[in-house]
Short mmCIF file of C-alpha atoms and ligand atoms in Angstrom, two decimals:
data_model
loop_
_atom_site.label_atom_id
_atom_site.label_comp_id
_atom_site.label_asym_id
_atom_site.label_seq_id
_atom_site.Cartn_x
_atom_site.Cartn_y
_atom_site.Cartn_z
CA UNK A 1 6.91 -24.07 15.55
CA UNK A 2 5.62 -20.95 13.52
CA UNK A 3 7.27 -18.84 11.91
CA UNK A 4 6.40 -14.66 13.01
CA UNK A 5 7.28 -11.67 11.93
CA UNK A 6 6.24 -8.31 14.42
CA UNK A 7 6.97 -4.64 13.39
CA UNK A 8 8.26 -2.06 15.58
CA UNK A 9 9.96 -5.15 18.18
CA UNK A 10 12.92 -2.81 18.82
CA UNK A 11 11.02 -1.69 21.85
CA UNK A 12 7.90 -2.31 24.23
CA UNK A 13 5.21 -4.43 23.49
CA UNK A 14 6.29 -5.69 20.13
CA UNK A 15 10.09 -7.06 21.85
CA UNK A 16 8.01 -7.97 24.68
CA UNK A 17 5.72 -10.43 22.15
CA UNK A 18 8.64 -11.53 20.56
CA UNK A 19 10.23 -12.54 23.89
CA UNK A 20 7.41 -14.31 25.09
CA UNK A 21 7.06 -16.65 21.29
CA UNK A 22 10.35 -17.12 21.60
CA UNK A 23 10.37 -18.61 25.02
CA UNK A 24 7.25 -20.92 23.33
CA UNK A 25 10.06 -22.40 20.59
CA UNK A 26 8.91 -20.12 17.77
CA UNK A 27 11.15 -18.63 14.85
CA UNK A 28 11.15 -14.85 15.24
CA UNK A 29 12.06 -12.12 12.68
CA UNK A 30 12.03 -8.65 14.58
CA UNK A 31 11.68 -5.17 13.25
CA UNK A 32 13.42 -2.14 13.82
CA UNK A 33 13.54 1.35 12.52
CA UNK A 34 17.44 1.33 11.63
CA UNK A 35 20.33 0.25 12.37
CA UNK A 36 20.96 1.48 15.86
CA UNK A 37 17.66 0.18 16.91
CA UNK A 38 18.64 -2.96 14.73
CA UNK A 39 21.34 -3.57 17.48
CA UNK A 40 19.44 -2.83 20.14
CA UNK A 41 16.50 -5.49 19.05
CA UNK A 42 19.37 -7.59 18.75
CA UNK A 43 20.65 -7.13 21.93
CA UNK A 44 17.79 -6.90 23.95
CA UNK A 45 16.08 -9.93 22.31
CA UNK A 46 19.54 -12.57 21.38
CA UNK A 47 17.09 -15.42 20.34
CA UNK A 48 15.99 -13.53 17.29
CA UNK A 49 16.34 -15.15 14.01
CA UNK A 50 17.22 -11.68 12.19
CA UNK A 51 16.12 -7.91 12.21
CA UNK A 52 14.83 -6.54 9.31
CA UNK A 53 14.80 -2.29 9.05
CA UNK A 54 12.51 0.15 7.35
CA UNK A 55 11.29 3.71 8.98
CA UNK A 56 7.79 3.02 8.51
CA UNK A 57 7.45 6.90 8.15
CA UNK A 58 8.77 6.82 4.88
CA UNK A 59 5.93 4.82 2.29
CA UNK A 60 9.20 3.70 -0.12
CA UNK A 61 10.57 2.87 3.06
CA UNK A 62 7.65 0.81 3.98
CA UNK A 63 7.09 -1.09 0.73
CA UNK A 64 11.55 -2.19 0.36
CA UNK A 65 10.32 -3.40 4.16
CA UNK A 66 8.21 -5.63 2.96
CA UNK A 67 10.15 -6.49 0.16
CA UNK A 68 13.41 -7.67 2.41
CA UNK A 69 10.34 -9.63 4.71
CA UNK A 70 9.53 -11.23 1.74
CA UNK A 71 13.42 -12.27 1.04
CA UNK A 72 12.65 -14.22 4.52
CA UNK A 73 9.95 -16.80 3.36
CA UNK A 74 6.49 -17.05 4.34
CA UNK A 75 5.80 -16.63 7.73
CA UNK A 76 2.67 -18.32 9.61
CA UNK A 77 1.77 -14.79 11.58
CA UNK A 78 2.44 -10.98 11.00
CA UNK A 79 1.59 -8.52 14.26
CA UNK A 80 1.63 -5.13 12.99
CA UNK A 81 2.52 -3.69 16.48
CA UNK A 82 4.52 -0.67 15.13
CA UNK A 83 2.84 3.04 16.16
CA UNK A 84 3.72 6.57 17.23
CA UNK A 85 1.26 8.10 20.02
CA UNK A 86 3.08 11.56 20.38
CA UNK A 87 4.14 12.72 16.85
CA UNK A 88 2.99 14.68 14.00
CA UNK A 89 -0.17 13.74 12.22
CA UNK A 90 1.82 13.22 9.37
CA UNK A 91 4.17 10.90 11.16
CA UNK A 92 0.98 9.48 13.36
CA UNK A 93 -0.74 8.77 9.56
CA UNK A 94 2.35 7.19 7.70
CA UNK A 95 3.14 4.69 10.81
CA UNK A 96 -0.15 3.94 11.88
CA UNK A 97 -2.64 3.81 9.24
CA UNK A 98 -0.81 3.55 6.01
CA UNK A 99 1.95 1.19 7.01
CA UNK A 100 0.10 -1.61 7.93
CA UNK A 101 -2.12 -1.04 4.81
CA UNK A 102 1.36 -1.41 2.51
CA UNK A 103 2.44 -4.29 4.79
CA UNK A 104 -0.64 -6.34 4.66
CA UNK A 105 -0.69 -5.69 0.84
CA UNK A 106 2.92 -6.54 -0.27
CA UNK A 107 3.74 -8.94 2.09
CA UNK A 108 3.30 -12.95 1.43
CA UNK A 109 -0.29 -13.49 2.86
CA UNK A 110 0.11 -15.18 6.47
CA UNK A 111 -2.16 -17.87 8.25
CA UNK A 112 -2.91 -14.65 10.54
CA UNK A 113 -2.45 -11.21 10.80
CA UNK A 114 -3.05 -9.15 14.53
CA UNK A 115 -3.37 -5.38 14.45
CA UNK A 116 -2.63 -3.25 17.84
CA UNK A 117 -5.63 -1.06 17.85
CA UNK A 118 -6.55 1.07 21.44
CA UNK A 119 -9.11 1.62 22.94
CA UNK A 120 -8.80 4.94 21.97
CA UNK A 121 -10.37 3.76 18.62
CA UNK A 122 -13.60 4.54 20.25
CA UNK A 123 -12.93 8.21 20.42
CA UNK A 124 -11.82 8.22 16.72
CA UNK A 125 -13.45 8.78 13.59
CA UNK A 126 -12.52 7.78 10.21
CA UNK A 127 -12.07 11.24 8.54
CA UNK A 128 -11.28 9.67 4.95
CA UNK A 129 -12.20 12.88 3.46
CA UNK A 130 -8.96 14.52 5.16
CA UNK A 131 -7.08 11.47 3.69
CA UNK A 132 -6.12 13.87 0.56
CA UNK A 133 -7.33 17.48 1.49
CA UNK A 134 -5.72 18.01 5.19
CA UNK A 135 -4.04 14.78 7.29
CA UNK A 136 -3.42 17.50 10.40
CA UNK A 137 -6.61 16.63 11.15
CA UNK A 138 -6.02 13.20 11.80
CA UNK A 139 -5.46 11.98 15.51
CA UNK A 140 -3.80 9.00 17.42
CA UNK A 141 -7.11 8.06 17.95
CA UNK A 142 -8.52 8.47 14.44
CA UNK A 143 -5.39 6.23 12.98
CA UNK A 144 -6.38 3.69 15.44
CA UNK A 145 -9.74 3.09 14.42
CA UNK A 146 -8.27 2.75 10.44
CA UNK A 147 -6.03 0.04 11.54
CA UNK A 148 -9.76 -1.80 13.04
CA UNK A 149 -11.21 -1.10 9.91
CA UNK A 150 -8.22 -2.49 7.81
CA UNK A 151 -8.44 -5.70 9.84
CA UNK A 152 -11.91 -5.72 9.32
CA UNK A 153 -12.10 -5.02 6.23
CA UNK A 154 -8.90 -7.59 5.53
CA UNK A 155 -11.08 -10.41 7.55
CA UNK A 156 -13.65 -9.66 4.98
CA UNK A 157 -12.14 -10.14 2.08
CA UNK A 158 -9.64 -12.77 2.70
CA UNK A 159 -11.48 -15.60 4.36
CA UNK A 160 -8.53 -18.30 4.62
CA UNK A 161 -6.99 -15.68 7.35
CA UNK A 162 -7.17 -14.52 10.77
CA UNK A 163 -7.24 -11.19 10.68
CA UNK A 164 -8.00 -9.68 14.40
CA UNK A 165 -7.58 -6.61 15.93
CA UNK A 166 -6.44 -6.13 19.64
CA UNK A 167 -6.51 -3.39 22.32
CA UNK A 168 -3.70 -4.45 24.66
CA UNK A 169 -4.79 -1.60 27.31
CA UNK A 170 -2.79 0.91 29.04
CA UNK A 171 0.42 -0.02 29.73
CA UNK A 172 3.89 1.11 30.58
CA UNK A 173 5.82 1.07 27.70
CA UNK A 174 7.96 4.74 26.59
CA UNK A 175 4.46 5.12 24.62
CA UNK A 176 2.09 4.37 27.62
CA UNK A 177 4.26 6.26 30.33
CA UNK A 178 5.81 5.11 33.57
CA UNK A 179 2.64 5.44 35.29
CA UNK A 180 0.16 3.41 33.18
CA UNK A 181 -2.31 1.39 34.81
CA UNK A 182 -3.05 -1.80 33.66
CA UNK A 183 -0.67 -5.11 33.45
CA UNK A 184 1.85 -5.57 30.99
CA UNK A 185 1.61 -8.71 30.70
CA UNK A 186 -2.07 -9.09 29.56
CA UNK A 187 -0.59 -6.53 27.13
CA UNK A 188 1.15 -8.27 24.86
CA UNK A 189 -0.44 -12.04 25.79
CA UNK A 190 -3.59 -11.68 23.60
CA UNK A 191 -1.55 -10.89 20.41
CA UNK A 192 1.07 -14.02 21.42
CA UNK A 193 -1.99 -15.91 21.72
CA UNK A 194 -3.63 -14.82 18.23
CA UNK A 195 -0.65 -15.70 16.56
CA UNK A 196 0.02 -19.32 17.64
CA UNK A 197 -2.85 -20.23 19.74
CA UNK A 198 -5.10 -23.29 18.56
CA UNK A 199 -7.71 -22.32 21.28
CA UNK A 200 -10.56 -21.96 19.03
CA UNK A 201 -11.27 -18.81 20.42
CA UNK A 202 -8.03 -17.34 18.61
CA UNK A 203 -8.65 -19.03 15.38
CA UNK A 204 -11.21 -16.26 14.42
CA UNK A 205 -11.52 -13.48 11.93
CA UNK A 206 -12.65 -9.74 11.85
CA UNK A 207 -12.86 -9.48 15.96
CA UNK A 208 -11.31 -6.92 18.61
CA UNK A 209 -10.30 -8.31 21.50
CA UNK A 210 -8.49 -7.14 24.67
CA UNK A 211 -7.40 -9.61 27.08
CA UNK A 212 -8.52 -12.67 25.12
CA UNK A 213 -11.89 -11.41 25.37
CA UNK A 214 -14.04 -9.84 21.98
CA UNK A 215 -14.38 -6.19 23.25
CA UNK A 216 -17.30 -3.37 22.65
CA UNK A 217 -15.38 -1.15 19.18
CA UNK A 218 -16.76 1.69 17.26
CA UNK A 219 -19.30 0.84 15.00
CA UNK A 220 -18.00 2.79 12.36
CA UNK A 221 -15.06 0.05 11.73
CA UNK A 222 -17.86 -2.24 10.63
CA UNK A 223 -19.31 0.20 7.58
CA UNK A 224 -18.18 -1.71 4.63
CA UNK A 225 -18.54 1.34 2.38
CA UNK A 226 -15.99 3.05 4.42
CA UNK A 227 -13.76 -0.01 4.89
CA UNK A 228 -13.63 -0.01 1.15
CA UNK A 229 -13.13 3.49 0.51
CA UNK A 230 -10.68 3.38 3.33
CA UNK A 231 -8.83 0.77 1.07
CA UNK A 232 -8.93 2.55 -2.38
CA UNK A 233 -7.32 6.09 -0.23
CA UNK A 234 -4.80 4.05 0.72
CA UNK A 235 -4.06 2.61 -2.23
CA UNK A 236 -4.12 6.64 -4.49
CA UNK A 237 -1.51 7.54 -1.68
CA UNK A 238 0.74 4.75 -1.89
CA UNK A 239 0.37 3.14 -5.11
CA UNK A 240 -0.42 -0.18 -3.95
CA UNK A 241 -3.19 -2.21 -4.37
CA UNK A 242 -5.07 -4.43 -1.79
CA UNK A 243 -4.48 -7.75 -3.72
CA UNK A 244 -6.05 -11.24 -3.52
CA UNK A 245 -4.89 -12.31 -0.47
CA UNK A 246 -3.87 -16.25 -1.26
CA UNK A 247 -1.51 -17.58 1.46
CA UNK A 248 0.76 -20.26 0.88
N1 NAP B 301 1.31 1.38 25.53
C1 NAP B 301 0.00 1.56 25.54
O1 NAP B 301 -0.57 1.95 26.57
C2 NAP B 301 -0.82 1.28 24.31
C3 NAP B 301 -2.22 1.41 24.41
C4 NAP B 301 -3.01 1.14 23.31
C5 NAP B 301 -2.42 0.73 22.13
N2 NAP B 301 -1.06 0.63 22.03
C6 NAP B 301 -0.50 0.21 20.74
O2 NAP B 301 0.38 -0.86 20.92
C7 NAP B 301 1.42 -0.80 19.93
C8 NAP B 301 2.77 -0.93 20.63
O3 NAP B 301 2.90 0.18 21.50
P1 NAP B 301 4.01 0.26 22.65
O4 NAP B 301 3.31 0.70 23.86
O5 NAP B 301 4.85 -0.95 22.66
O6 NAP B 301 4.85 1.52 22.09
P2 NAP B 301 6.41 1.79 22.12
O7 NAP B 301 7.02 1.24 23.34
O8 NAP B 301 6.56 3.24 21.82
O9 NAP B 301 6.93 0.92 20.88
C9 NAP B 301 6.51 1.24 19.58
C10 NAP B 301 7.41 0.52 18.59
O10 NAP B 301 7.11 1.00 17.28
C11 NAP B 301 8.33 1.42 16.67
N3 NAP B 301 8.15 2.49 15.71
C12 NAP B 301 7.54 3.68 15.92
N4 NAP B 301 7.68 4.45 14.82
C13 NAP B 301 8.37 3.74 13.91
C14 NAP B 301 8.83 4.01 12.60
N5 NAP B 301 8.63 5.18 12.00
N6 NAP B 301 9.50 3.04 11.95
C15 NAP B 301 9.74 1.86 12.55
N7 NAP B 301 9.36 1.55 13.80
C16 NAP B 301 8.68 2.49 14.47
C17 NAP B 301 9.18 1.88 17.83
O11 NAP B 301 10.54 1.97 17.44
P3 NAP B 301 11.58 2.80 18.38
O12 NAP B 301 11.69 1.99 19.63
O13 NAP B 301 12.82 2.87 17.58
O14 NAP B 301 10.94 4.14 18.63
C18 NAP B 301 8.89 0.80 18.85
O15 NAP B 301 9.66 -0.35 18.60
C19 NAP B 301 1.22 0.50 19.18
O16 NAP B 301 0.60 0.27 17.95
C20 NAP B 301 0.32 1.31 20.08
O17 NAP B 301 -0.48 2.23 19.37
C21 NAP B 301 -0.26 0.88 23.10
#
């Protein structure tokens, strides 16, 4: 049994992960926003070991979220599934890009750590330059080609994890619309299958997949110069340093 913990599980493909380890015998710690959406994880997903809440839209938010986490134990896998498609760039910025940087920083180094990417990464450019002079200029797209580079760049310098990225495709969630095309299924399998899998396929580092499979990504997320600039932005905005990542 391993022990999981998967931001923004209140709702689509993060609840429908959570389901689907819990159905495998895993120990599950959901996330929600607040406390409405705390009942409704809890509701909507009764084999839960606990909800823990933080707007990840709010930085101090972010970092007492990882803090209460923390409270929990160690846990063998993180997914940071949370993200906000339709939003302001602020909003799209905060949840997307710099909440999984403050996550993967203060909380206890997993075994692995999955990112939900798109591929709408491939569209995106890094823009760190806008990172302090003008974040309206960052898209959905943009934000999802930081969280590649943050697992790449996390992959890089932490070699005892698994640190992969995933594209789960377009699906129909309340982000990917009623009439999104692909499966739903295959949307949320690769990232159970990261986290627990001992297929040695899923006991990788620093790859994109979607569907199980290592996808085409941007080249960009593989610039180490960026990924480490990328890393010392987040850290002037936050406050929070990317740390040695030694896992327990
Ligand atoms: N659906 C797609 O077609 C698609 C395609 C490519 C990539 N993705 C990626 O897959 C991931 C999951 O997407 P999804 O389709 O499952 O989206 P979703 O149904 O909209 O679920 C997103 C989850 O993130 C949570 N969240 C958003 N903002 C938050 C905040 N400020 N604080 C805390 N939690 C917050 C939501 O909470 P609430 O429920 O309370 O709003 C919800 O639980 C995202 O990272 C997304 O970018 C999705």
């Amino acid at each position: 049994m391993a022990r999981i913990f998967i931001t923004g599980s209140a709702d689509g493909l993060g609840q429908l992960a959570a389901k689907a380890l819990i159905a495998q015998g895993h120990e599950v710690v959901l996330h929600a926003r607040n406390e409405k959406r705390r009942q409704d994880a809890l509701q909507k997903v009764p084999g839960a070991a606990e909800v823990v809440i933080g707007d990840l839209s709010s930085i101090d938010e972010t970092k007492q979220l990882a803090a209460k986490v923390n409270d929990l134990g160690n846990f063998d896998a993180v997914i940071h599934n949370a993200g906000v498609y339709i939003a302001p760039a602020e909003e799209i910025f905060n949840v997307n890009t710099l909440a999984p940087y403050v996550l993967t920083c203060l909380i206890q180094t997993p075994k692995r750590l999955i990112y939900l990417s798109s591929g709408m990464h491939l569209q995106g450019r890094s823009k760190l330059e806008s990172f302090t002079t003008d974040i309206s200029r960052i898209t959905y797209s943009d934000s999802k080609l930081h969280v590649l580079m943050l697992c790449k760049a996390v992959a890089r310098r932490w070699p005892q994890v698994y640190a992969n990225a995933v594209d789960p495709g377009w699906v129909p969630t309340k982000m990917g619309g009623r009439g999104a095309p692909d499966d739903l299924q295959k949307g949320y399998e690769t990232q159970v299958w990261l986290a627990v899998s001992n297929d040695h396929k899923a006991k990788v580092s620093g790859r994109y997949f979607h569907h199980r499979k290592e996808d085409r990504h941007n080249p960009e997320a593989d610039d180490v110069q960026l990924q480490e600039r990328l890393l010392s932005l987040c850290k002037e905005i936050t406050g929070v340093s990317f740390r040695a990542g030694v896992t327990s």
